[in-house]
Coordinates of C-alpha atoms and ligand atoms in Angstrom, one line a residue:
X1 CA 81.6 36.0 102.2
X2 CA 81.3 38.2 99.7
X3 CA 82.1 42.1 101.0
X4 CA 79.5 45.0 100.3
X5 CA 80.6 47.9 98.1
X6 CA 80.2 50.2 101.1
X7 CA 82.8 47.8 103.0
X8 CA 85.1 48.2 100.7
X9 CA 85.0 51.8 100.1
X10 CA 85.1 51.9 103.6
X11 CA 88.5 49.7 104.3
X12 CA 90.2 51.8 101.4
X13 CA 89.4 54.8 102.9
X14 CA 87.4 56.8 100.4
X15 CA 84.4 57.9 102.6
X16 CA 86.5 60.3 103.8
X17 CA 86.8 62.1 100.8
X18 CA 84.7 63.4 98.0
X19 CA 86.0 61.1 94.8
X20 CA 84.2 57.7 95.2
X21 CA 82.5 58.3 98.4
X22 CA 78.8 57.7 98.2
X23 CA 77.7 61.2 98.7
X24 CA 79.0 61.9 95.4
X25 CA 77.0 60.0 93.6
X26 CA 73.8 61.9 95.1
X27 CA 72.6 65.2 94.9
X28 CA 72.9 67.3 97.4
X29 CA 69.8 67.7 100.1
X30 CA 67.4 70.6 98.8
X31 CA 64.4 70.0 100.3
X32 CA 64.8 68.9 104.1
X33 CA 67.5 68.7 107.0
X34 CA 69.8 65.6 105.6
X35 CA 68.9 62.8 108.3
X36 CA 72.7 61.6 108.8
X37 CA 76.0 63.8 108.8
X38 CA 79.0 63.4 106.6
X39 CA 82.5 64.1 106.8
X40 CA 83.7 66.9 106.4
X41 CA 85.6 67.0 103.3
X42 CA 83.0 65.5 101.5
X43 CA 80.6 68.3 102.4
X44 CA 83.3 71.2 102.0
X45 CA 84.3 69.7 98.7
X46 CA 80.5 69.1 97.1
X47 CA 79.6 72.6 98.3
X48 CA 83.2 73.9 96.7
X49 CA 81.8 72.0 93.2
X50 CA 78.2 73.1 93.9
X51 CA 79.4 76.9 93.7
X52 CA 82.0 76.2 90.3
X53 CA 79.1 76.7 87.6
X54 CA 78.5 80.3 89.3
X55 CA 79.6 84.0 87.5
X56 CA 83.2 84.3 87.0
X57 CA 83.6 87.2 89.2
X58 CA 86.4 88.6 86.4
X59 CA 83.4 88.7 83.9
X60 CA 80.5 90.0 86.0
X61 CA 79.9 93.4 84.6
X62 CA 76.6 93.3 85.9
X63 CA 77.7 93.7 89.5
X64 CA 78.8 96.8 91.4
X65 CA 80.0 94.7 94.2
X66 CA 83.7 93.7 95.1
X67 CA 84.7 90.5 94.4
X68 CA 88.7 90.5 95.2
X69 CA 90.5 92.3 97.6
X70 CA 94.3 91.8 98.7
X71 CA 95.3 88.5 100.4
X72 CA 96.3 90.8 103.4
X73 CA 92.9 91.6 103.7
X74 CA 91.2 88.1 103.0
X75 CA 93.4 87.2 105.9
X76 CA 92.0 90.4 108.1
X77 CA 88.7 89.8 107.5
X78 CA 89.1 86.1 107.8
X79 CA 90.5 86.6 111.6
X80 CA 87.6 89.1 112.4
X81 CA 84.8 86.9 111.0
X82 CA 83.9 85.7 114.4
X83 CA 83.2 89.3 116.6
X84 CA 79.9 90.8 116.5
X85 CA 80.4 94.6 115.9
X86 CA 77.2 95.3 117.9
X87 CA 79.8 94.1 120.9
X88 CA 81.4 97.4 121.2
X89 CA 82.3 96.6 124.7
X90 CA 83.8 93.0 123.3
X91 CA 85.1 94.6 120.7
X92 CA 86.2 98.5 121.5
X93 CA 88.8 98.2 118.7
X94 CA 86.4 97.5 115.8
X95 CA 83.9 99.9 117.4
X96 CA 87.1 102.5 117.2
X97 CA 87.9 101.5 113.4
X98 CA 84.3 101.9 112.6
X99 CA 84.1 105.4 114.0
X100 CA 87.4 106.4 112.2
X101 CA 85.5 105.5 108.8
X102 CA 83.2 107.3 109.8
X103 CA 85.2 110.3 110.0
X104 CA 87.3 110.0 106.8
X105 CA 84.0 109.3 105.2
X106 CA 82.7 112.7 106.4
X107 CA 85.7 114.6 105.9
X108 CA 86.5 112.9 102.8
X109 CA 83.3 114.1 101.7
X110 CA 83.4 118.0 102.3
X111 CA 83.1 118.6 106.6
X112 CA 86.0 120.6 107.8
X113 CA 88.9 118.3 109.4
X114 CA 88.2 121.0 112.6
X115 CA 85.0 118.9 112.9
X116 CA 84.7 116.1 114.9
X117 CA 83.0 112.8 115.5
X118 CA 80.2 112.5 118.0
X119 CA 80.2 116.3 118.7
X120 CA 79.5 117.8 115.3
X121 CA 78.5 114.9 112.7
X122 CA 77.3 111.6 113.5
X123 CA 77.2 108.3 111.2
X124 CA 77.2 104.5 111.3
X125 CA 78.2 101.3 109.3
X126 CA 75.2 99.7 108.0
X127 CA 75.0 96.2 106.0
X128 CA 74.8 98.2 102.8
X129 CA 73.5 101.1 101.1
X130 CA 69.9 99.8 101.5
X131 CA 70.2 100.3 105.4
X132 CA 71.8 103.1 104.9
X133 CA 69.2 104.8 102.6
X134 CA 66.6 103.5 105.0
X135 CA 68.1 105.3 107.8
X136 CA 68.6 108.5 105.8
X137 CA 64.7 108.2 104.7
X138 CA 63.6 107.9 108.2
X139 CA 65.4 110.7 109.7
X140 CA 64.0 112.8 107.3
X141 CA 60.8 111.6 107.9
X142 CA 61.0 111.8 111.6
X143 CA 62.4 114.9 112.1
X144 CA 59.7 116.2 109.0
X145 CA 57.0 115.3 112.1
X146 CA 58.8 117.2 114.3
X147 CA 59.3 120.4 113.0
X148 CA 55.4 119.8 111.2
X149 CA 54.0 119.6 114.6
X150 CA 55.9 122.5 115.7
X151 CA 54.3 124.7 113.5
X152 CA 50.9 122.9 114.5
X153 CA 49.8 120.0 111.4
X154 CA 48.4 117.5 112.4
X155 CA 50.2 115.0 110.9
X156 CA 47.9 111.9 112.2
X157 CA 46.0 113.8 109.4
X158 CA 47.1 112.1 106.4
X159 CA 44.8 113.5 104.1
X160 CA 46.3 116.5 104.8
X161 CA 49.6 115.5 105.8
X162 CA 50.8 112.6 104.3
X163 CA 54.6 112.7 103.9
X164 CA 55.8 112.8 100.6
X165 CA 59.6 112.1 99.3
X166 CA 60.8 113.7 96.2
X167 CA 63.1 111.4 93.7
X168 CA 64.0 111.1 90.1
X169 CA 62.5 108.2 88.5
X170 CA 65.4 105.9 87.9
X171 CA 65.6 105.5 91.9
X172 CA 67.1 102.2 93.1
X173 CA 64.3 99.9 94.3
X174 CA 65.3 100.9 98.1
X175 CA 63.4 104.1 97.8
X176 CA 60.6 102.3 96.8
X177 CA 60.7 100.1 100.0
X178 CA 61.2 103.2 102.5
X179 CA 58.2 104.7 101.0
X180 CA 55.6 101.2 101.3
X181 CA 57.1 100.1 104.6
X182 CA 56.8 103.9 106.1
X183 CA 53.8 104.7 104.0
X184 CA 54.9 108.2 102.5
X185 CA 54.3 109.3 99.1
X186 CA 56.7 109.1 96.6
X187 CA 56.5 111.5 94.0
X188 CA 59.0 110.7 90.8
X189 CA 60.5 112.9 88.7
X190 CA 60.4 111.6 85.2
X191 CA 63.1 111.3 83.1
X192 CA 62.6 111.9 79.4
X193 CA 64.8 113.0 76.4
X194 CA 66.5 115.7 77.6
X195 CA 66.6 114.9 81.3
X196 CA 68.3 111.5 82.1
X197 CA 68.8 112.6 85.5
X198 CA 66.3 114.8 88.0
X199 CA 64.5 117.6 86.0
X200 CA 66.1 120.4 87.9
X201 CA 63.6 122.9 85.7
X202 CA 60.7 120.8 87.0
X203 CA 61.8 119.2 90.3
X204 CA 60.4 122.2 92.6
X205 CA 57.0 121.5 90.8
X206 CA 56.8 118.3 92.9
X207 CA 57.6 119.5 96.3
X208 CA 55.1 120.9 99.1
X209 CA 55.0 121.4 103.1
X210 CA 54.6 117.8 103.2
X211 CA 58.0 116.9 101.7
X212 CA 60.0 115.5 103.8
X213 CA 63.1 115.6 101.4
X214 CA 64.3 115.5 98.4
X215 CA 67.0 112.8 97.0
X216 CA 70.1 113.7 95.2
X217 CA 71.3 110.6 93.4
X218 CA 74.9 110.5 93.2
X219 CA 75.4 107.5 90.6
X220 CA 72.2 106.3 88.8
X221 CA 72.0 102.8 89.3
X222 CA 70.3 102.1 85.7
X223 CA 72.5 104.3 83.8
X224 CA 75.2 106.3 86.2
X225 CA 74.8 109.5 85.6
X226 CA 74.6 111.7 88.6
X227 CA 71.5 114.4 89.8
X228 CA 72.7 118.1 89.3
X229 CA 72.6 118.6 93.3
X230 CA 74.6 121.9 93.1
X231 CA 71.6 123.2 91.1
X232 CA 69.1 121.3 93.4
X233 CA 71.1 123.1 96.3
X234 CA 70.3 126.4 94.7
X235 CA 66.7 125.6 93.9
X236 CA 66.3 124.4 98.0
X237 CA 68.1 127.4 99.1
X238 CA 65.8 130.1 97.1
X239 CA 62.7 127.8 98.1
X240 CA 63.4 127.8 101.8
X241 CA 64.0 131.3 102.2
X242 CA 60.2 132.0 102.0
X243 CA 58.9 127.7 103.1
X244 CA 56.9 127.6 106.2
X245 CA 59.0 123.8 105.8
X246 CA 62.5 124.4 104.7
X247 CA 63.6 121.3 102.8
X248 CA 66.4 119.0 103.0
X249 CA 68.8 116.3 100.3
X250 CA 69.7 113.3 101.5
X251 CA 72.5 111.8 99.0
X252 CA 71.9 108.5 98.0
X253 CA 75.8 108.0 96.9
X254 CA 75.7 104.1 96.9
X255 CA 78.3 103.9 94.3
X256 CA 79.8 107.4 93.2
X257 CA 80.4 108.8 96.7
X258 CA 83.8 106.6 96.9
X259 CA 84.8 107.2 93.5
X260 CA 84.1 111.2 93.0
X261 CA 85.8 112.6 95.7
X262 CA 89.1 110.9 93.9
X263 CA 88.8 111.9 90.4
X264 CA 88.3 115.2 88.1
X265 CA 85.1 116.0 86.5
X266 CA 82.6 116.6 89.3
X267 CA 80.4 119.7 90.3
X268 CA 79.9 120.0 94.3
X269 CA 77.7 117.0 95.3
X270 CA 77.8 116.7 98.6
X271 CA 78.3 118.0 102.6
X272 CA 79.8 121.5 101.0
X273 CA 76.3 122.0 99.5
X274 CA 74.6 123.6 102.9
X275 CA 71.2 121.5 102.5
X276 CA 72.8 118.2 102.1
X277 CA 71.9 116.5 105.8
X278 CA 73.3 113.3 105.2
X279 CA 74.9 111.1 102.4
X280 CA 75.4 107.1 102.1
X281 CA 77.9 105.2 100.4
X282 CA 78.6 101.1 100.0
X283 CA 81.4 100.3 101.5
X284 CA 81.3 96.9 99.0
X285 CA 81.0 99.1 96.2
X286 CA 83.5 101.5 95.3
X287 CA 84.6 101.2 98.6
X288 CA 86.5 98.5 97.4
X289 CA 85.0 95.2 100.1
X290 CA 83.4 92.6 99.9
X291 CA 79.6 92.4 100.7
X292 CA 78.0 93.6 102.9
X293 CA 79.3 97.1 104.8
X294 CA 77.5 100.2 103.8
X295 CA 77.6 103.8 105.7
X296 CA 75.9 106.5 106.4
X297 CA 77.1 110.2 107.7
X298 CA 74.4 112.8 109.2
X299 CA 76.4 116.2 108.8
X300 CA 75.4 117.6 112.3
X301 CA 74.9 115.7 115.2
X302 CA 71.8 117.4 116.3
X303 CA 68.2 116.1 117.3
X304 CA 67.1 118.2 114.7
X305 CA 69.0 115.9 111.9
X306 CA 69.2 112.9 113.5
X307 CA 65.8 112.4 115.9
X308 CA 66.4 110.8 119.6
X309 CA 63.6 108.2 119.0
X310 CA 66.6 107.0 116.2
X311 CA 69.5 106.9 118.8
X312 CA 69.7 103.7 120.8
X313 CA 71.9 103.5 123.9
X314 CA 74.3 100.0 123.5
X315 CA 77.0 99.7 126.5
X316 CA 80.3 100.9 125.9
X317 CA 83.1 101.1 127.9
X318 CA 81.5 101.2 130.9
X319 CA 79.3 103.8 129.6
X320 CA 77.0 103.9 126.3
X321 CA 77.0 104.7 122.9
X322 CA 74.2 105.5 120.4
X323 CA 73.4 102.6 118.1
X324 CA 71.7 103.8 115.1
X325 CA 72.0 101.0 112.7
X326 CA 68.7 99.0 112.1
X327 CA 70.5 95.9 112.1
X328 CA 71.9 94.5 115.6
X329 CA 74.6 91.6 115.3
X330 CA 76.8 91.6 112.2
X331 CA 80.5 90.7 111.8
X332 CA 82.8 93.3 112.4
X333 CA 85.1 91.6 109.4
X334 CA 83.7 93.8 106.6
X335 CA 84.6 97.2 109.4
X336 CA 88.2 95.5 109.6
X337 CA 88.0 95.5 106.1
X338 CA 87.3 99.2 105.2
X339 CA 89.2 99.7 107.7
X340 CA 92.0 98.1 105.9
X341 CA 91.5 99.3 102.6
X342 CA 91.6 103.0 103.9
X343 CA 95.4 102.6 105.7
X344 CA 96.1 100.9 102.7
X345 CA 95.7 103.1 99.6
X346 CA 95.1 106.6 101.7
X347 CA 93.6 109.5 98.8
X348 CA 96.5 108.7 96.6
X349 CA 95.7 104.9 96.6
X350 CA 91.4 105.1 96.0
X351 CA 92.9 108.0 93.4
X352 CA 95.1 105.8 91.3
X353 CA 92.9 103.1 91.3
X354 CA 89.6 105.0 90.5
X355 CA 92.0 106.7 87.4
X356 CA 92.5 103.4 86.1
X357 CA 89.1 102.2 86.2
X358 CA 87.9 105.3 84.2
X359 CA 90.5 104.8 81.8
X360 CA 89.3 101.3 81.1
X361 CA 85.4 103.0 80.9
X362 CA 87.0 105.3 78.1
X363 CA 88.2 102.7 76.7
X364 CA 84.9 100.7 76.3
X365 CA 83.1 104.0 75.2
X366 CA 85.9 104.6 72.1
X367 CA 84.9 100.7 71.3
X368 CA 81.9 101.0 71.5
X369 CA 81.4 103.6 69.4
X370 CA 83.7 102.3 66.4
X371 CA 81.0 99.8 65.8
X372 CA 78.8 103.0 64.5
X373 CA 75.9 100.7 65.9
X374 CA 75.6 102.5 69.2
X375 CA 74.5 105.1 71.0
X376 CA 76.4 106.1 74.2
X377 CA 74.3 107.3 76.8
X378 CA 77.1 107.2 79.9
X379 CA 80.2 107.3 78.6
X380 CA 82.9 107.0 81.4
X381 CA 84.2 110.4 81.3
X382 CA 82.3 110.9 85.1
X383 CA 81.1 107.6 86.9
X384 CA 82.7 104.5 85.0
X385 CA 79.1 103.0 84.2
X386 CA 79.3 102.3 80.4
X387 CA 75.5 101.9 79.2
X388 CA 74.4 102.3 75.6
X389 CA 71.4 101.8 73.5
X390 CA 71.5 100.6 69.7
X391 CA 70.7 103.6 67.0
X392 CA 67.4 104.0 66.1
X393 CA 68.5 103.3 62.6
X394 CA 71.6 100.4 63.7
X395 CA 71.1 98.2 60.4
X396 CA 71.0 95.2 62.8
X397 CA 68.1 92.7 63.2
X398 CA 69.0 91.6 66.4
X399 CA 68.5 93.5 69.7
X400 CA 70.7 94.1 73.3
X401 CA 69.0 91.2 74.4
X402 CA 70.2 88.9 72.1
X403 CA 73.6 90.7 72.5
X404 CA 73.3 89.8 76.5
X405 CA 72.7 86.0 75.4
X406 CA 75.9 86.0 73.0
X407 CA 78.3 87.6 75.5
X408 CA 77.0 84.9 77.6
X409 CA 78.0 82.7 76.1
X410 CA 81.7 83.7 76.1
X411 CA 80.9 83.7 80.2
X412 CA 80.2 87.6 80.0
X413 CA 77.8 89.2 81.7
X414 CA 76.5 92.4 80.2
X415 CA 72.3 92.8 81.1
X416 CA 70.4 94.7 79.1
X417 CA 67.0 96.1 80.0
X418 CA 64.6 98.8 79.2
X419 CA 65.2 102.4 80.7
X420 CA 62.7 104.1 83.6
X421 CA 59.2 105.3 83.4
X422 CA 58.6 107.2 80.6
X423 CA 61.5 106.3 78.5
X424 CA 60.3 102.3 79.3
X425 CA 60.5 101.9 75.5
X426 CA 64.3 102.6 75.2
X427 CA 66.4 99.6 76.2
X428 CA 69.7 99.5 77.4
X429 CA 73.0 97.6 78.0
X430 CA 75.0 98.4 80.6
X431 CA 79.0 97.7 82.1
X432 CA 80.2 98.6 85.2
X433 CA 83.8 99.0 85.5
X434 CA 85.2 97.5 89.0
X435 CA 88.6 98.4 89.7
X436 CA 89.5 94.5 89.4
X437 CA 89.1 94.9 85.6
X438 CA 92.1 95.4 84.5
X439 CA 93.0 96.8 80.5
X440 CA 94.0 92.9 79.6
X441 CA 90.3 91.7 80.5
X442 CA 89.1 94.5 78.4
X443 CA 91.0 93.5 76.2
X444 CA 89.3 90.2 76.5
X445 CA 85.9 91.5 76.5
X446 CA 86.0 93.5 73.4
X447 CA 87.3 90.3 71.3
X448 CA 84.5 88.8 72.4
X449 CA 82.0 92.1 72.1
X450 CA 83.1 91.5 68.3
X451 CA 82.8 87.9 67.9
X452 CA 79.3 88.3 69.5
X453 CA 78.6 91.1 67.1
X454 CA 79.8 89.2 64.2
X455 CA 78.0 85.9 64.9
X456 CA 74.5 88.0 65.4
X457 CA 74.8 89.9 62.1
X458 CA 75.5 85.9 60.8
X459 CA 72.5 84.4 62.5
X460 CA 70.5 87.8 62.7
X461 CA 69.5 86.2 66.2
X462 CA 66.2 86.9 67.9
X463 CA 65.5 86.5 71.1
X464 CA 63.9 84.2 73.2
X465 CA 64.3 86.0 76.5
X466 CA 60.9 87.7 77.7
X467 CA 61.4 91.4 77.3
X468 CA 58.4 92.3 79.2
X469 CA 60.6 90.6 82.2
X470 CA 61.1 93.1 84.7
X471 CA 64.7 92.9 84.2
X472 CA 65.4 96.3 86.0
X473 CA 64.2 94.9 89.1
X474 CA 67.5 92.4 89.0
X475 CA 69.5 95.2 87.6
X476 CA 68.1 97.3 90.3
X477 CA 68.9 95.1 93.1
X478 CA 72.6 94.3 92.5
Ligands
PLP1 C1 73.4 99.7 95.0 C2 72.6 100.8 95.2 C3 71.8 100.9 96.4 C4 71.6 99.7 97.3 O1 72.8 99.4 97.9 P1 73.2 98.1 98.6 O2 74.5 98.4 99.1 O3 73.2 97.0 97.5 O4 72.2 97.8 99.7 C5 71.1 102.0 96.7 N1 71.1 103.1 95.8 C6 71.9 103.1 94.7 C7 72.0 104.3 93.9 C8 72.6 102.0 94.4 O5 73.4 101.9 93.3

């Protein structure tokens, strides 16, 4: 009798394995719960192909996230991948590592070394900035009601006292959450001509008793440049002298608060400006892990900064310990991992590194601007964010959104879309320099910037992508 082709597969072994096993000639389950298992090598190895056609992480210069790290601390974070930082009892070591981040973070970022942890400043890991913003955001808001009812508003009153939060325009779309799921007002300050970051000759015209803050932005997401907060220290200082509510900056640092404090070039931004509260950073940012560890660091550990209702008692040690983090479980690999990368490079380490990667921004701005087609509107020489527009009088017929499709197609990614509120009209192509590019991937790059250059001035391409795509939110949400 004639054997089936699954008996013979079978007898020869290959179900086992992905090549001529009958899973491989399927697609994958998308829609429901497969009915049957397979091996395991079969699945490993068609998930494994499923991910090949994704970015190449060495040409993803749309991402800020880290997408290598040393073997040593693959392995690290590999053998931690199983705890559950909330665990802090399990797991007293990670809960230690993660309080000494905190505490380079703060010092690292202007608080004497005299001060201490949990006496004087206070902070947490969160899964990313976005936590960590949200955190910041609510503090202020909370501790906005309680100084607001101290003075007797009655903040139930919200058409009196609606909380308001002051911001530039070119905010990352976190901002925009805290304000919808907490209901407070935002009030943007628009960015126009002259002003690419916040309007420090305007930004007091937006504030009133109901302001709960204002945001510095360390590191525009859309273009990285960096708020003047040593002049919006000044400005809060002269305005609280005579404010019935004395105002606060929270620092959203997401990306530039782990790559300022280790190069030249940058006024004051942070805890040595004296209404700075609290600050947050990526860890998988700058910060040099993968995703997702953020952190946050209120400068005084006081119920004034940091309200009670925010402080959540988690057993520790046979005693407790605040929990401020929104999240509960998360793996304490990516604390392991900052961890890590901190013993590791120590200042000098994040400093060489972070020189490097500016050089290879400069680099991309001198490029750039040989082709006499651009405008530079971030040029490297602070936060290595490379982000251009063409010349209003480029003699090009094709656009940045045709140069995003061309570099595309040499497996670059390089998005381009239009600039904030009030400037919508302006669009924009952006690089962000990760310390994993290296000068010969530049290298790379700008060959192919030229060929891609070259072959639209040939074509005189158009575009087929829709423009009036909100392409910022994507931008926005890496
Ligand atoms: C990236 C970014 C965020 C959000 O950070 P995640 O770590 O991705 O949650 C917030 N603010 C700014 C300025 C950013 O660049």
């Amino acid at each position: 009798m004639a054997e089936s082709d699954e008996q013979i597969t079978n007898q020869i072994g290959l179900e086992q394995n992905f090549l001529g096993s009958k899973e491989s000639a399927r697609s994958l389950p998308k829609d429901s719960l497969p009915k049957d298992a397979m091996p395991a090598n079969v699945a490993a190895q068609l998930v494994q192909h499923y991910r090949l056609n994704e970015a190449k992480a060495n040409q993803n210069l749309a991402t800020f996230c880290t997408t290598e790290m040393e073997p040593q601390a693959d392995h690290l974070m590999t053998d931690a991948l199983n705890t559950n930082a909330i665990d802090k009892s399990e797991y007293p070591k990670t809960a230690a590592m993660e309080n000494y981040c905190v505490s380079m973070l703060a010092h690292l970022w202007g608080l004497p070394e005299s001060q201490k942890m949990y006496r004087d400043f206070i902070g947490t890991s969160t899964v990313g900035s976005s936590e960590g913003c949200m955190l910041g955001g609510l503090s202020l808001l909370q501790s906005w009601k309680h100084r607001a009812e101290k003075i007797g508003f009655d903040t139930k009153d919200l058409h009196h006292h609606k909380p308001n939060l002051v911001i530039m325009s070119g905010y990352q779309v976190v901002w925009e959450k805290f304000c919808v799921y907490w209901n407070v007002e935002m009030r943007q300050v628009p960015i126009d001509q002259d002003h690419m970051s916040m309007d420090m000759d305007h930004v007091m015209d937006y504030v009133d008793e109901n302001t709960i803050g204002i945001i510095g932005i360390h590191g525009i997401t859309y273009t990285g440049a960096v708020d003047d907060i040593q002049k919006l220290d000044q400005l809060v200082s002269e305005y609280n002298k005579t404010a019935v509510m004395p105002l606060r900056i929270h620092v959203d640092g997401a990306f530039g608060a782990l790559f300022s404090p280790f190069v030249d070039g940058f006024k004051p931004w942070d805890f040595r400006l004296k209404n700075v509260v609290s600050i947050n950073v990526s860890g998988h940012k700058y910060g040099m892990v993968y995703p997702g560890i953020g952190w946050i660091v209120w400068r005084h550990n006081t119920d004034d900064i940091l309200p009670k209702e925010m402080r959540f008692s988690v057993p520790y040690l046979g005693s407790t310990v605040d929990s401020i983090a929104i999240n509960f479980s998360h793996s304490g690999a990516h604390i392991v991992g900052q961890y890590y990368n901190f013993v590791r490079f120590g200042y000098a380490g994040y400093k060489a590194i972070m020189n490097n990667v500016r050089k290879v921004s400069l680099r991309i701005t001198d490029e750039l601007n040989k082709f006499g087609l651009f405008d530079v509107l971030n040029d490297g020489k602070q936060l290595p964010i490379n982000c251009w527009k063409l010349k209003d009088d480029a003699p090009v017929k094709w656009n940045l959104y045709d140069l995003e499709s061309e570099l595309a197609k040499y497996g670059w990614q390089v998005p381009a879309y239009p600039l904030p509120k009030n400037r919508q009209d302006t669009t924009i192509s952006r690089v962000v320099v990760r310390p994993s590019m290296s000068m010969t991937i530049t290298d790379d790059f700008i060959e192919d910037l030229k060929l891609a250059i070259a072959n639209l001035n040939k074509t005189h391409g158009t575009t087929n992508l829709d423009t009036s795509n909100p392409t910022a939110m994507t931008i926005n949400n890496k």
